[in-house]
mmCIF file of N, CA, C and O in Angstrom:
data_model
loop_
_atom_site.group_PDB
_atom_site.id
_atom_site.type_symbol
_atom_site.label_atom_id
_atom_site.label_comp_id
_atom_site.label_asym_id
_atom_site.label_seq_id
_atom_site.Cartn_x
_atom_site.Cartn_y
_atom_site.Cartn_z
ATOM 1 N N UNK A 26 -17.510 -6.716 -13.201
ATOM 2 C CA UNK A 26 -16.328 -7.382 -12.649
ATOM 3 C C UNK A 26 -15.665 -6.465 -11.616
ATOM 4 O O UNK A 26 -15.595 -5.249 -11.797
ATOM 5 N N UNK A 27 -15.200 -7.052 -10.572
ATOM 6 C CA UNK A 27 -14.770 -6.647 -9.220
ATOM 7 C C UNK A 27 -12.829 -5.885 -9.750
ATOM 8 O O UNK A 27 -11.946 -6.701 -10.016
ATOM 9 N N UNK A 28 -12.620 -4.819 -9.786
ATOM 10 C CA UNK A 28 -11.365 -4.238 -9.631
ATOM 11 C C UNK A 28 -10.503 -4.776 -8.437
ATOM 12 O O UNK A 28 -9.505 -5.491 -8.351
ATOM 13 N N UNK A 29 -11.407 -4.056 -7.465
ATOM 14 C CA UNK A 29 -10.812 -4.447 -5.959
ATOM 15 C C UNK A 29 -10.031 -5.590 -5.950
ATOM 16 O O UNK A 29 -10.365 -6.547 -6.649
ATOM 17 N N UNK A 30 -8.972 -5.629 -5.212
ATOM 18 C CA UNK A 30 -8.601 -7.029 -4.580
ATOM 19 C C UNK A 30 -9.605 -7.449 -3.237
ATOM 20 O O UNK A 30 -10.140 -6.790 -2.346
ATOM 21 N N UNK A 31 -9.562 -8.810 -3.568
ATOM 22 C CA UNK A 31 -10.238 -9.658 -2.116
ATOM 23 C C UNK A 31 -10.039 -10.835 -2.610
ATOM 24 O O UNK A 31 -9.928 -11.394 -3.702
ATOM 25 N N UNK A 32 -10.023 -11.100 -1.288
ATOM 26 C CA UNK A 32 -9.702 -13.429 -0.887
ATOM 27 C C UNK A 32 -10.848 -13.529 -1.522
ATOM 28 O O UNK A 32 -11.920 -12.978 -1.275
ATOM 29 N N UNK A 33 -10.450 -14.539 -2.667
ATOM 30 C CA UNK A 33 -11.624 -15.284 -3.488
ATOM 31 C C UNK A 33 -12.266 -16.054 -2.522
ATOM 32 O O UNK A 33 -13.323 -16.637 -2.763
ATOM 33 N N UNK A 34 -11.827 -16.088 -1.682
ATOM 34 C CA UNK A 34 -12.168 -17.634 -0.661
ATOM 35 C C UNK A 34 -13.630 -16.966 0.560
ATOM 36 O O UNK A 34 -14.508 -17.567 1.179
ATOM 37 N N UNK A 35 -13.287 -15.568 0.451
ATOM 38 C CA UNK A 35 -13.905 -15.163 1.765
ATOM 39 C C UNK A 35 -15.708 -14.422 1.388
ATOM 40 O O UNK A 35 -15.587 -13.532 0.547
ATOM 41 N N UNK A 36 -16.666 -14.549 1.669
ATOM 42 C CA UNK A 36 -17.464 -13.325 1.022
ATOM 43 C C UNK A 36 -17.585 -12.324 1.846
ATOM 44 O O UNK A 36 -18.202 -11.380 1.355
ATOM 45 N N UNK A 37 -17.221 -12.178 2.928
ATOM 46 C CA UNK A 37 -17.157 -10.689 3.603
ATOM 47 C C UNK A 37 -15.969 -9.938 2.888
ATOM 48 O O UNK A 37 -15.867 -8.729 3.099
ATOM 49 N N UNK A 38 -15.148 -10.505 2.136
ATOM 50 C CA UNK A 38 -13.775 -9.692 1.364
ATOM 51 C C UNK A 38 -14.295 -8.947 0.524
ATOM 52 O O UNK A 38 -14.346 -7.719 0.455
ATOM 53 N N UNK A 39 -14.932 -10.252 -0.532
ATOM 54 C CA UNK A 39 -15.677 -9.270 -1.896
ATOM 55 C C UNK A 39 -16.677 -8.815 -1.367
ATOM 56 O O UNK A 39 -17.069 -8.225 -2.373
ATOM 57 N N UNK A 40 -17.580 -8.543 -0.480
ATOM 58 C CA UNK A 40 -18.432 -7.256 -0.081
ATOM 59 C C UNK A 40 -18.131 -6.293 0.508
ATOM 60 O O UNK A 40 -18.823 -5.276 0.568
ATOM 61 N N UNK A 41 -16.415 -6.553 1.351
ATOM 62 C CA UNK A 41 -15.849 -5.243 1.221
ATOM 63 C C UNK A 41 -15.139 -4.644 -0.003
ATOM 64 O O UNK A 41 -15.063 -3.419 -0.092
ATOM 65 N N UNK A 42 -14.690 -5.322 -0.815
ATOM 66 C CA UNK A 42 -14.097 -4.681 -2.019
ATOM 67 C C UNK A 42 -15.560 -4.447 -2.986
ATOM 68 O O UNK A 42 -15.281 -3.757 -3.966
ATOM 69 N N UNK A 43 -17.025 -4.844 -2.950
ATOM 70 C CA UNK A 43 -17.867 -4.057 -4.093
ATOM 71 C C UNK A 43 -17.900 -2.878 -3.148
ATOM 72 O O UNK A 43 -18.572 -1.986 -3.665
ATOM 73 N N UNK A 44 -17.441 -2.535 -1.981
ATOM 74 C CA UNK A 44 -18.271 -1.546 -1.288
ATOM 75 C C UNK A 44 -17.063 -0.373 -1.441
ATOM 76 O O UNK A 44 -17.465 0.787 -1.526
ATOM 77 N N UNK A 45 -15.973 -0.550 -1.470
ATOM 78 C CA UNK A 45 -15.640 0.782 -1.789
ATOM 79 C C UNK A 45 -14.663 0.944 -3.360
ATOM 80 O O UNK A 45 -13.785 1.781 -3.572
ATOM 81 N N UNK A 46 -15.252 -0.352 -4.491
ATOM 82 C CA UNK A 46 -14.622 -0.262 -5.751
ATOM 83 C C UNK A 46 -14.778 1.151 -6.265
ATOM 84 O O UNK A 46 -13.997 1.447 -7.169
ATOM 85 N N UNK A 47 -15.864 2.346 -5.763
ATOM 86 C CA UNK A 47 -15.849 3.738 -6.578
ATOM 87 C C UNK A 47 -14.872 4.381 -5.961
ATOM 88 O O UNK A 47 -14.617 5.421 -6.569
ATOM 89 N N UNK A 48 -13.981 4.173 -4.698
ATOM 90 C CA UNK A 48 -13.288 4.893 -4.229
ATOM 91 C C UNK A 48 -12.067 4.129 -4.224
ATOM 92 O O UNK A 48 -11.149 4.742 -3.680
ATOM 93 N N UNK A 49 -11.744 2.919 -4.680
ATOM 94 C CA UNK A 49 -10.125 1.913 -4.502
ATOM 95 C C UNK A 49 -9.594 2.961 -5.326
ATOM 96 O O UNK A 49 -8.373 2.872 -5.199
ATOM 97 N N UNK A 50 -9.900 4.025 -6.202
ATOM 98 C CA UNK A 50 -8.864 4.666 -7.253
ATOM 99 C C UNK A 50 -7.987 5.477 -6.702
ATOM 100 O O UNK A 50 -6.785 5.664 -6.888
ATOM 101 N N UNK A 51 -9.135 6.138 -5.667
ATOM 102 C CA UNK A 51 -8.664 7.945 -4.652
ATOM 103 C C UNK A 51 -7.364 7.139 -3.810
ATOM 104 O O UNK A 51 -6.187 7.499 -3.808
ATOM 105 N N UNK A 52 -7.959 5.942 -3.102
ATOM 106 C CA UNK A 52 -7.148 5.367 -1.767
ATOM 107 C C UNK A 52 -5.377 5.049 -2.575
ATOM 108 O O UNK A 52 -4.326 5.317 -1.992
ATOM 109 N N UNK A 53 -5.463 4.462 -3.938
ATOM 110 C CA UNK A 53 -4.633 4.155 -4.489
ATOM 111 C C UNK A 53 -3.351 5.658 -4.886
ATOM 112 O O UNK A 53 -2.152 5.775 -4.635
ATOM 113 N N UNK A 54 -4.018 6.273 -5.356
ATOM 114 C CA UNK A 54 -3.727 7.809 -5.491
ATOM 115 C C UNK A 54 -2.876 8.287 -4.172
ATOM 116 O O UNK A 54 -1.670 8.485 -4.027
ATOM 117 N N UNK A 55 -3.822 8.377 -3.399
ATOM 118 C CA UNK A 55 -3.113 8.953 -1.732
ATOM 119 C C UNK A 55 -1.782 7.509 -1.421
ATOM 120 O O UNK A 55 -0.616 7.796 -1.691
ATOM 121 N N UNK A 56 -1.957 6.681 -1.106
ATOM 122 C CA UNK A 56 -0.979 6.181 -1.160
ATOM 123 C C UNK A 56 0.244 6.282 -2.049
ATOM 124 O O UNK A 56 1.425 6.223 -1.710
ATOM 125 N N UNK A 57 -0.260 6.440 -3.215
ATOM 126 C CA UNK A 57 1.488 6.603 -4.209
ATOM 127 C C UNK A 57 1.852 7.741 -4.024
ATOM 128 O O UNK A 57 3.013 8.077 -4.256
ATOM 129 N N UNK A 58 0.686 8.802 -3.444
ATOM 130 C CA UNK A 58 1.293 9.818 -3.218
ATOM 131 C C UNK A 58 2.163 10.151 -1.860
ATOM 132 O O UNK A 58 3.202 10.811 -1.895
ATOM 133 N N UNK A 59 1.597 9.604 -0.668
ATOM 134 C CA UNK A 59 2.477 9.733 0.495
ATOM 135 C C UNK A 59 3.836 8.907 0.550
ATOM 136 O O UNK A 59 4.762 9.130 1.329
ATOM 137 N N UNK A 60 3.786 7.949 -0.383
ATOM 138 C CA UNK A 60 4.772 7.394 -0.666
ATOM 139 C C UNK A 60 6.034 8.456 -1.791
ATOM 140 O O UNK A 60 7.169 8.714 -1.391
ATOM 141 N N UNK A 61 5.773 8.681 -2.456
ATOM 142 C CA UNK A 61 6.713 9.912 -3.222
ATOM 143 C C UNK A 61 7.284 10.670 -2.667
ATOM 144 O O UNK A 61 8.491 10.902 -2.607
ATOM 145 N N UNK A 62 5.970 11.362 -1.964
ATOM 146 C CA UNK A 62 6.593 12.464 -0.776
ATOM 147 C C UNK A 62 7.546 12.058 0.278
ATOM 148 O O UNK A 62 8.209 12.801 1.002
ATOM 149 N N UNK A 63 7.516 10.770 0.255
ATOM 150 C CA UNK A 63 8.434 10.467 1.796
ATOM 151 C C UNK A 63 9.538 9.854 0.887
ATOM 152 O O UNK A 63 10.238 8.980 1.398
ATOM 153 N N UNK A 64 9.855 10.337 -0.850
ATOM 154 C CA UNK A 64 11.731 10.325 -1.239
ATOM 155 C C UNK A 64 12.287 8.960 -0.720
ATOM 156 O O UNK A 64 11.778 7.868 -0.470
ATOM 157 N N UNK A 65 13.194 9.337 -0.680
ATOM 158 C CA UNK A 65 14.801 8.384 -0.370
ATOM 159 C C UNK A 65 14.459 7.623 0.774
ATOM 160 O O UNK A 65 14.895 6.474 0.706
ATOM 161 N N UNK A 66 13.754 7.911 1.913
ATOM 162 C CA UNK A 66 13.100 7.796 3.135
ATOM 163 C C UNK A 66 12.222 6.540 3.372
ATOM 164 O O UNK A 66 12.355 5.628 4.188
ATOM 165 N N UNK A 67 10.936 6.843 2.061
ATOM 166 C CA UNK A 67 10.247 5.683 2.006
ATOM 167 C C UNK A 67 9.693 5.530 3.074
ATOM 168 O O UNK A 67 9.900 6.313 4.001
ATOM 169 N N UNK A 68 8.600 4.149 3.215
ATOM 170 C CA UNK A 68 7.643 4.537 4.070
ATOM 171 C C UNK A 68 7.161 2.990 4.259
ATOM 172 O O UNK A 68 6.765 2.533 3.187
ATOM 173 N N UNK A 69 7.098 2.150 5.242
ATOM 174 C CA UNK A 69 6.041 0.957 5.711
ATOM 175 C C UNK A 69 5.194 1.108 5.758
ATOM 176 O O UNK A 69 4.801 2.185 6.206
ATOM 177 N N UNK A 70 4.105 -0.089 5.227
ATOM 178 C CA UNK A 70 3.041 0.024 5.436
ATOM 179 C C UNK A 70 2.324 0.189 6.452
ATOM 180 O O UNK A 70 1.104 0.336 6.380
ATOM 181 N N UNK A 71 2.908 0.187 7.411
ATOM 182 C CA UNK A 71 2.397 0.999 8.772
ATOM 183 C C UNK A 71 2.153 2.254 8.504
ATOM 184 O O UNK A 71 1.051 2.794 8.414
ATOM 185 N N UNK A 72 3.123 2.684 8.386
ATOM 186 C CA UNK A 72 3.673 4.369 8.325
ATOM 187 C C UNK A 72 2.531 4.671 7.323
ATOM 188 O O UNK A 72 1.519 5.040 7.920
ATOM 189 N N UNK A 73 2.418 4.632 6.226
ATOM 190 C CA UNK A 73 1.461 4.631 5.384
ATOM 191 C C UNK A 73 0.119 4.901 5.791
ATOM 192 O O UNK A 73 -0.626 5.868 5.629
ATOM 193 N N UNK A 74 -0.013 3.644 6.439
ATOM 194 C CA UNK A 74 -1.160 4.152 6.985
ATOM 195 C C UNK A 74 -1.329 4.456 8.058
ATOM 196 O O UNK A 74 -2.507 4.204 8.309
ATOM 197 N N UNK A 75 -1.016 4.726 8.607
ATOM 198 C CA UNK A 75 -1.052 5.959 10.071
ATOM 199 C C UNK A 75 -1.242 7.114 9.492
ATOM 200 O O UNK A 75 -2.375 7.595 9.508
ATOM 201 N N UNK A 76 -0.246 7.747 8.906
ATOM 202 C CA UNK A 76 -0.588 8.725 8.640
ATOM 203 C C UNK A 76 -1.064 9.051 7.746
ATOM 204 O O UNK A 76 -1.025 10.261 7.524
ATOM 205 N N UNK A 77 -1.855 8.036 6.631
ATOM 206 C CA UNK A 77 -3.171 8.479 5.920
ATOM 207 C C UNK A 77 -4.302 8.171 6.317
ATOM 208 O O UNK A 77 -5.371 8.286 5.718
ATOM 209 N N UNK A 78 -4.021 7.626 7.714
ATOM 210 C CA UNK A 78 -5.752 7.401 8.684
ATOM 211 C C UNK A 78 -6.570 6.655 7.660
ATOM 212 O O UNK A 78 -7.694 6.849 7.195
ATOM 213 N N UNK A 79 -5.552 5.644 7.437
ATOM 214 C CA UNK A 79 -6.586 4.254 6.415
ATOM 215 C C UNK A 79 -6.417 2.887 7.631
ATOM 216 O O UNK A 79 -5.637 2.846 8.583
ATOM 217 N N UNK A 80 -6.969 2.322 7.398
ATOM 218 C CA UNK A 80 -6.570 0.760 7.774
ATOM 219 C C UNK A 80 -5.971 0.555 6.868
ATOM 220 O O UNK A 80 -5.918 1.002 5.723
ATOM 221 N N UNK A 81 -5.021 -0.877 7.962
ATOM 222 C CA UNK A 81 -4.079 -1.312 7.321
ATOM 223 C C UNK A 81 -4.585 -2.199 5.927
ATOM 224 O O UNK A 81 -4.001 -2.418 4.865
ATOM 225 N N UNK A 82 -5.822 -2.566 6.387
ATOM 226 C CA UNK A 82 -6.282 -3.940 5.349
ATOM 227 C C UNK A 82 -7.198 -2.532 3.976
ATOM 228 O O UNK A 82 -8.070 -3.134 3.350
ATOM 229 N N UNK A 83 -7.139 -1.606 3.707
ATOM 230 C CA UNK A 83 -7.289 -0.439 2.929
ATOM 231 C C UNK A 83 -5.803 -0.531 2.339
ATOM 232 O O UNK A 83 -5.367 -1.210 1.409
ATOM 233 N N UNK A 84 -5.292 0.208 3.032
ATOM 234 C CA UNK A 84 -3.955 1.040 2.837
ATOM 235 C C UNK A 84 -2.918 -0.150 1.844
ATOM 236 O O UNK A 84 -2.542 0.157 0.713
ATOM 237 N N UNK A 85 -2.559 -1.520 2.504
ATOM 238 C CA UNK A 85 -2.166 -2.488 2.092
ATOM 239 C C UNK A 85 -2.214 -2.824 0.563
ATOM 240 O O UNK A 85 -1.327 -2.736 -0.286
ATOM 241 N N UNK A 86 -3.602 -3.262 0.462
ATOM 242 C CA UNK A 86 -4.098 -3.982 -1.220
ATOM 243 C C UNK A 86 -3.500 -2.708 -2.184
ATOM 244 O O UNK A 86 -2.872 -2.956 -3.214
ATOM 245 N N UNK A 87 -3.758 -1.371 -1.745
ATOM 246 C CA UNK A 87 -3.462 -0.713 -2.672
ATOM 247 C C UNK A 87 -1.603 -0.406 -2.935
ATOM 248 O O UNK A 87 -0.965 -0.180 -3.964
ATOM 249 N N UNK A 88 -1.298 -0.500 -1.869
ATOM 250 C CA UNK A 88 0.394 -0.742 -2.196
ATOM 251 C C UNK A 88 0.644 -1.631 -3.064
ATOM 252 O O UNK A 88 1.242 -1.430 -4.121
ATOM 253 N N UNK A 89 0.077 -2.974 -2.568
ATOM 254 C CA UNK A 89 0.347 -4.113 -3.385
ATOM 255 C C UNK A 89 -0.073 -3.943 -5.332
ATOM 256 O O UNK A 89 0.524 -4.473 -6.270
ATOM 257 N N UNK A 90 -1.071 -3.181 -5.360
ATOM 258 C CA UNK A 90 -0.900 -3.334 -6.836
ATOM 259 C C UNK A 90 -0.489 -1.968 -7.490
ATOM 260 O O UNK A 90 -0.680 -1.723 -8.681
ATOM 261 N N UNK A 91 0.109 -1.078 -6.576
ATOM 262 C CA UNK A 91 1.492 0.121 -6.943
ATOM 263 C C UNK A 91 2.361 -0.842 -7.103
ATOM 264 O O UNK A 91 2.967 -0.488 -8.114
ATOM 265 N N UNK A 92 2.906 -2.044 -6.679
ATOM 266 C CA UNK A 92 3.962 -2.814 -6.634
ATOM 267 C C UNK A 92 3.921 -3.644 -8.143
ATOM 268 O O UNK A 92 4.834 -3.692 -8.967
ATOM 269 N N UNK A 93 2.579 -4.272 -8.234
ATOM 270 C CA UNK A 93 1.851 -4.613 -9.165
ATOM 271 C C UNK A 93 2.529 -4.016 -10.793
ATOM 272 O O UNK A 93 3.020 -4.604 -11.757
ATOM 273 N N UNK A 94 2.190 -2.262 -10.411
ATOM 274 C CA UNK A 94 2.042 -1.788 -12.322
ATOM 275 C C UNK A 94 3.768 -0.753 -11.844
ATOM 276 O O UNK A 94 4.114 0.153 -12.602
ATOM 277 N N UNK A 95 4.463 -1.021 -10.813
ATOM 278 C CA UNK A 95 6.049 -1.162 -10.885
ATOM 279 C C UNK A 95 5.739 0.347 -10.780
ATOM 280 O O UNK A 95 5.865 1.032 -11.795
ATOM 281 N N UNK A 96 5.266 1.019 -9.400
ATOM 282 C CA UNK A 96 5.387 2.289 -9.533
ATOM 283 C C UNK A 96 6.111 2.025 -8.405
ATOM 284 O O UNK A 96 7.131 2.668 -8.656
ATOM 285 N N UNK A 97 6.299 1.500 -7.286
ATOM 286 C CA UNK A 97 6.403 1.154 -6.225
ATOM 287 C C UNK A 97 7.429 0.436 -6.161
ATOM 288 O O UNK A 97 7.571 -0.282 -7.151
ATOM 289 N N UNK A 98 8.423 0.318 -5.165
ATOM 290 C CA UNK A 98 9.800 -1.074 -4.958
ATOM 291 C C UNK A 98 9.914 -0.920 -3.712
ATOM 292 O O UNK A 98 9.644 0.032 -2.979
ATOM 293 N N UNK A 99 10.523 -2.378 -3.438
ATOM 294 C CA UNK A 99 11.088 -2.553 -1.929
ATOM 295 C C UNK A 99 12.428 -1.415 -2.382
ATOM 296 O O UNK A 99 12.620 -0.991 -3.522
ATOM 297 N N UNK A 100 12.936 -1.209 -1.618
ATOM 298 C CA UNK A 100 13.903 -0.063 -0.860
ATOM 299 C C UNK A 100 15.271 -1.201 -0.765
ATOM 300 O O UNK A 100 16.415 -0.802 -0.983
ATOM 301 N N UNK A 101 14.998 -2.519 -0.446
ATOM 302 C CA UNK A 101 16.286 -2.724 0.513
ATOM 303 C C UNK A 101 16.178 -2.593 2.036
ATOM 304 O O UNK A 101 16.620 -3.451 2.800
ATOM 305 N N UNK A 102 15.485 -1.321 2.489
ATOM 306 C CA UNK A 102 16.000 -1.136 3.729
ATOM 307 C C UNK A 102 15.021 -1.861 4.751
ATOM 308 O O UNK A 102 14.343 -2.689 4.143
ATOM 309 N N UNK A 103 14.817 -1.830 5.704
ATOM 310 C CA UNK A 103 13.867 -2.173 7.048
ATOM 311 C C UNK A 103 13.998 -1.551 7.657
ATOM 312 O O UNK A 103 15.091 -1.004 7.801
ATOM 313 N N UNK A 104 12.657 -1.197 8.568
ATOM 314 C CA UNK A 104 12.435 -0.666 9.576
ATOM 315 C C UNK A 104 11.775 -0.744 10.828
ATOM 316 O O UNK A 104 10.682 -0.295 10.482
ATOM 317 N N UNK A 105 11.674 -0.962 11.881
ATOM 318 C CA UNK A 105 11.067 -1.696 13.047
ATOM 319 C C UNK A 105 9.386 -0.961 12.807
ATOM 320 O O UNK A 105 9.117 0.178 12.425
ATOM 321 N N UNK A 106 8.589 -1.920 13.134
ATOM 322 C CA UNK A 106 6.876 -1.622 13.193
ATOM 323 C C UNK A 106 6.963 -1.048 14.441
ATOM 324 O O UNK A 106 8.003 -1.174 15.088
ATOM 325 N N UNK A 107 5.879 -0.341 14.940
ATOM 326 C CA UNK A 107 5.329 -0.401 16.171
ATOM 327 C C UNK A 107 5.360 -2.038 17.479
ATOM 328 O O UNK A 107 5.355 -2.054 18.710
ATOM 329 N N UNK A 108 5.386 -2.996 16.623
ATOM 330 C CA UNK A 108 5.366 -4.529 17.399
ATOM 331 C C UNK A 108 6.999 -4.554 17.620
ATOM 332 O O UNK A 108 7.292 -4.927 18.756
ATOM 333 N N UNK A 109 8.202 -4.217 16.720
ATOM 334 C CA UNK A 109 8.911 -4.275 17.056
ATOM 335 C C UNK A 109 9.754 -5.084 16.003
ATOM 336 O O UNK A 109 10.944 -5.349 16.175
ATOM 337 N N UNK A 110 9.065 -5.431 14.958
ATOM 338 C CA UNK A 110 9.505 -6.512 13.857
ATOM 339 C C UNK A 110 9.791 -5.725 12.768
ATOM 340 O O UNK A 110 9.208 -4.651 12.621
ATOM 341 N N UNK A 111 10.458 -6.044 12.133
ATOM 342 C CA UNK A 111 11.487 -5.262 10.581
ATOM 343 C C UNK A 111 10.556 -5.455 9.760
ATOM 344 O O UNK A 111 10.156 -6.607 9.588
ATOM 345 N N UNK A 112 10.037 -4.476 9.120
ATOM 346 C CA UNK A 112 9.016 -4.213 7.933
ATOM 347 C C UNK A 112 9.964 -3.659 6.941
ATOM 348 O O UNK A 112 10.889 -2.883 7.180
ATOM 349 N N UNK A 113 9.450 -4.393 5.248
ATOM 350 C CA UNK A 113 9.773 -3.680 4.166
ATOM 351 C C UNK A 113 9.392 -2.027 4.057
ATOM 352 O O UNK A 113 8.222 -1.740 4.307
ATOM 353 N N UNK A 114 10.199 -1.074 3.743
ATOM 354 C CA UNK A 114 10.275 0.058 3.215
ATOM 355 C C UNK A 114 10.175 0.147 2.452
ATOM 356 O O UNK A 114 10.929 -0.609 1.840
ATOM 357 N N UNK A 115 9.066 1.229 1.299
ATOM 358 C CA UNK A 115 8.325 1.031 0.089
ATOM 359 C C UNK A 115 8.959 2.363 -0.758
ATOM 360 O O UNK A 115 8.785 3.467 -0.242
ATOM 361 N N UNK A 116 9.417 2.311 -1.564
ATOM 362 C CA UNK A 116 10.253 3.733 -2.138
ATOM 363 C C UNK A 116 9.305 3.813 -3.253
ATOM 364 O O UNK A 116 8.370 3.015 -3.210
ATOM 365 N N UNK A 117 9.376 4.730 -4.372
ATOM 366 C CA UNK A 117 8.658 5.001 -5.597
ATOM 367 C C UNK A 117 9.921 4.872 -6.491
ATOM 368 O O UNK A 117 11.105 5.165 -6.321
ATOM 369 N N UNK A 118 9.318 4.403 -7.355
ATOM 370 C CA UNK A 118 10.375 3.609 -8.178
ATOM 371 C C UNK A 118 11.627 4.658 -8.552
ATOM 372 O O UNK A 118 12.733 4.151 -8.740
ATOM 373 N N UNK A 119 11.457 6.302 -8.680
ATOM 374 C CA UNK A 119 12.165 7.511 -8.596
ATOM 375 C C UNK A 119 13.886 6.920 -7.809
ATOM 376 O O UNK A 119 15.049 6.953 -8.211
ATOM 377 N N UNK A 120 13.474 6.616 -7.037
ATOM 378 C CA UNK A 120 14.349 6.928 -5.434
ATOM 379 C C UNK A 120 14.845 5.479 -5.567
ATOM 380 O O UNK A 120 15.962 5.344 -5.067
ATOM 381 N N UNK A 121 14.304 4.300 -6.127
ATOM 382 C CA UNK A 121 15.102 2.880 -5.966
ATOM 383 C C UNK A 121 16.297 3.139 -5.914
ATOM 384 O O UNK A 121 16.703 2.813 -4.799
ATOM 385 N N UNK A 122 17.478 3.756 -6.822
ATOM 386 C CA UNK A 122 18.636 3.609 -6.821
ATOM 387 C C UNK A 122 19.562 4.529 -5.562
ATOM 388 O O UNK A 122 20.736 4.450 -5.200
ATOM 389 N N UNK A 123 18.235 5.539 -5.058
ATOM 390 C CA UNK A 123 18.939 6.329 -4.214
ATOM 391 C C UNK A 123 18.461 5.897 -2.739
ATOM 392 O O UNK A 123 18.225 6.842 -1.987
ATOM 393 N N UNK A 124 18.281 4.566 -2.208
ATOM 394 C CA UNK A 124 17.888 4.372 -1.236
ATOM 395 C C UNK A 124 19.140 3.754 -0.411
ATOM 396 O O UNK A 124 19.001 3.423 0.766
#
């Protein structure tokens, strides 16, 4: 059985999620971790992944199920993307009250 997230709908999804299910753990890891590190501050999923040199469609699924097992919270705050549009800010659940 497939860990990974992927669109039930798509099969190029689930052959990208059997293809890196030995590594969704590490990617998950680095994310909660650049997320911690960036505190009160918090971090978009942009930000995220920029500077963990993931794709976004990587970097993403694994936020989503930090959000999932409640390690992870929206912030409250926004912050403009690169496009120019207000993205959720992702805090670690630590920092929720201090955002």
């Amino acid at each position: 059985m497939i860990e990974t997230p992927f669109q039930k709908h798509s099969d190029t999804s689930r052959s990208a999620a059997e293809a890196i299910s030995d590594v969704a753990h590490t990617f998950k890891a680095k994310v909660l971790d650049a997320i911690q590190k960036a505190g009160v501050q918090g971090m978009t999923d942009e930000e995220c992944a920029r500077q963990l040199l993931l794709d976004p469609n990587t970097q993403r699924p694994r936020r989503v199920k930090l959000v999932e097992e409640k390690l992870v919270v929206d912030s409250g705050q926004r912050r403009k993307t690169l496009g120019g549009r207000n993205a959720i800010v992702w805090v670690s659940v630590q920092f929720k009250g201090n955002a």
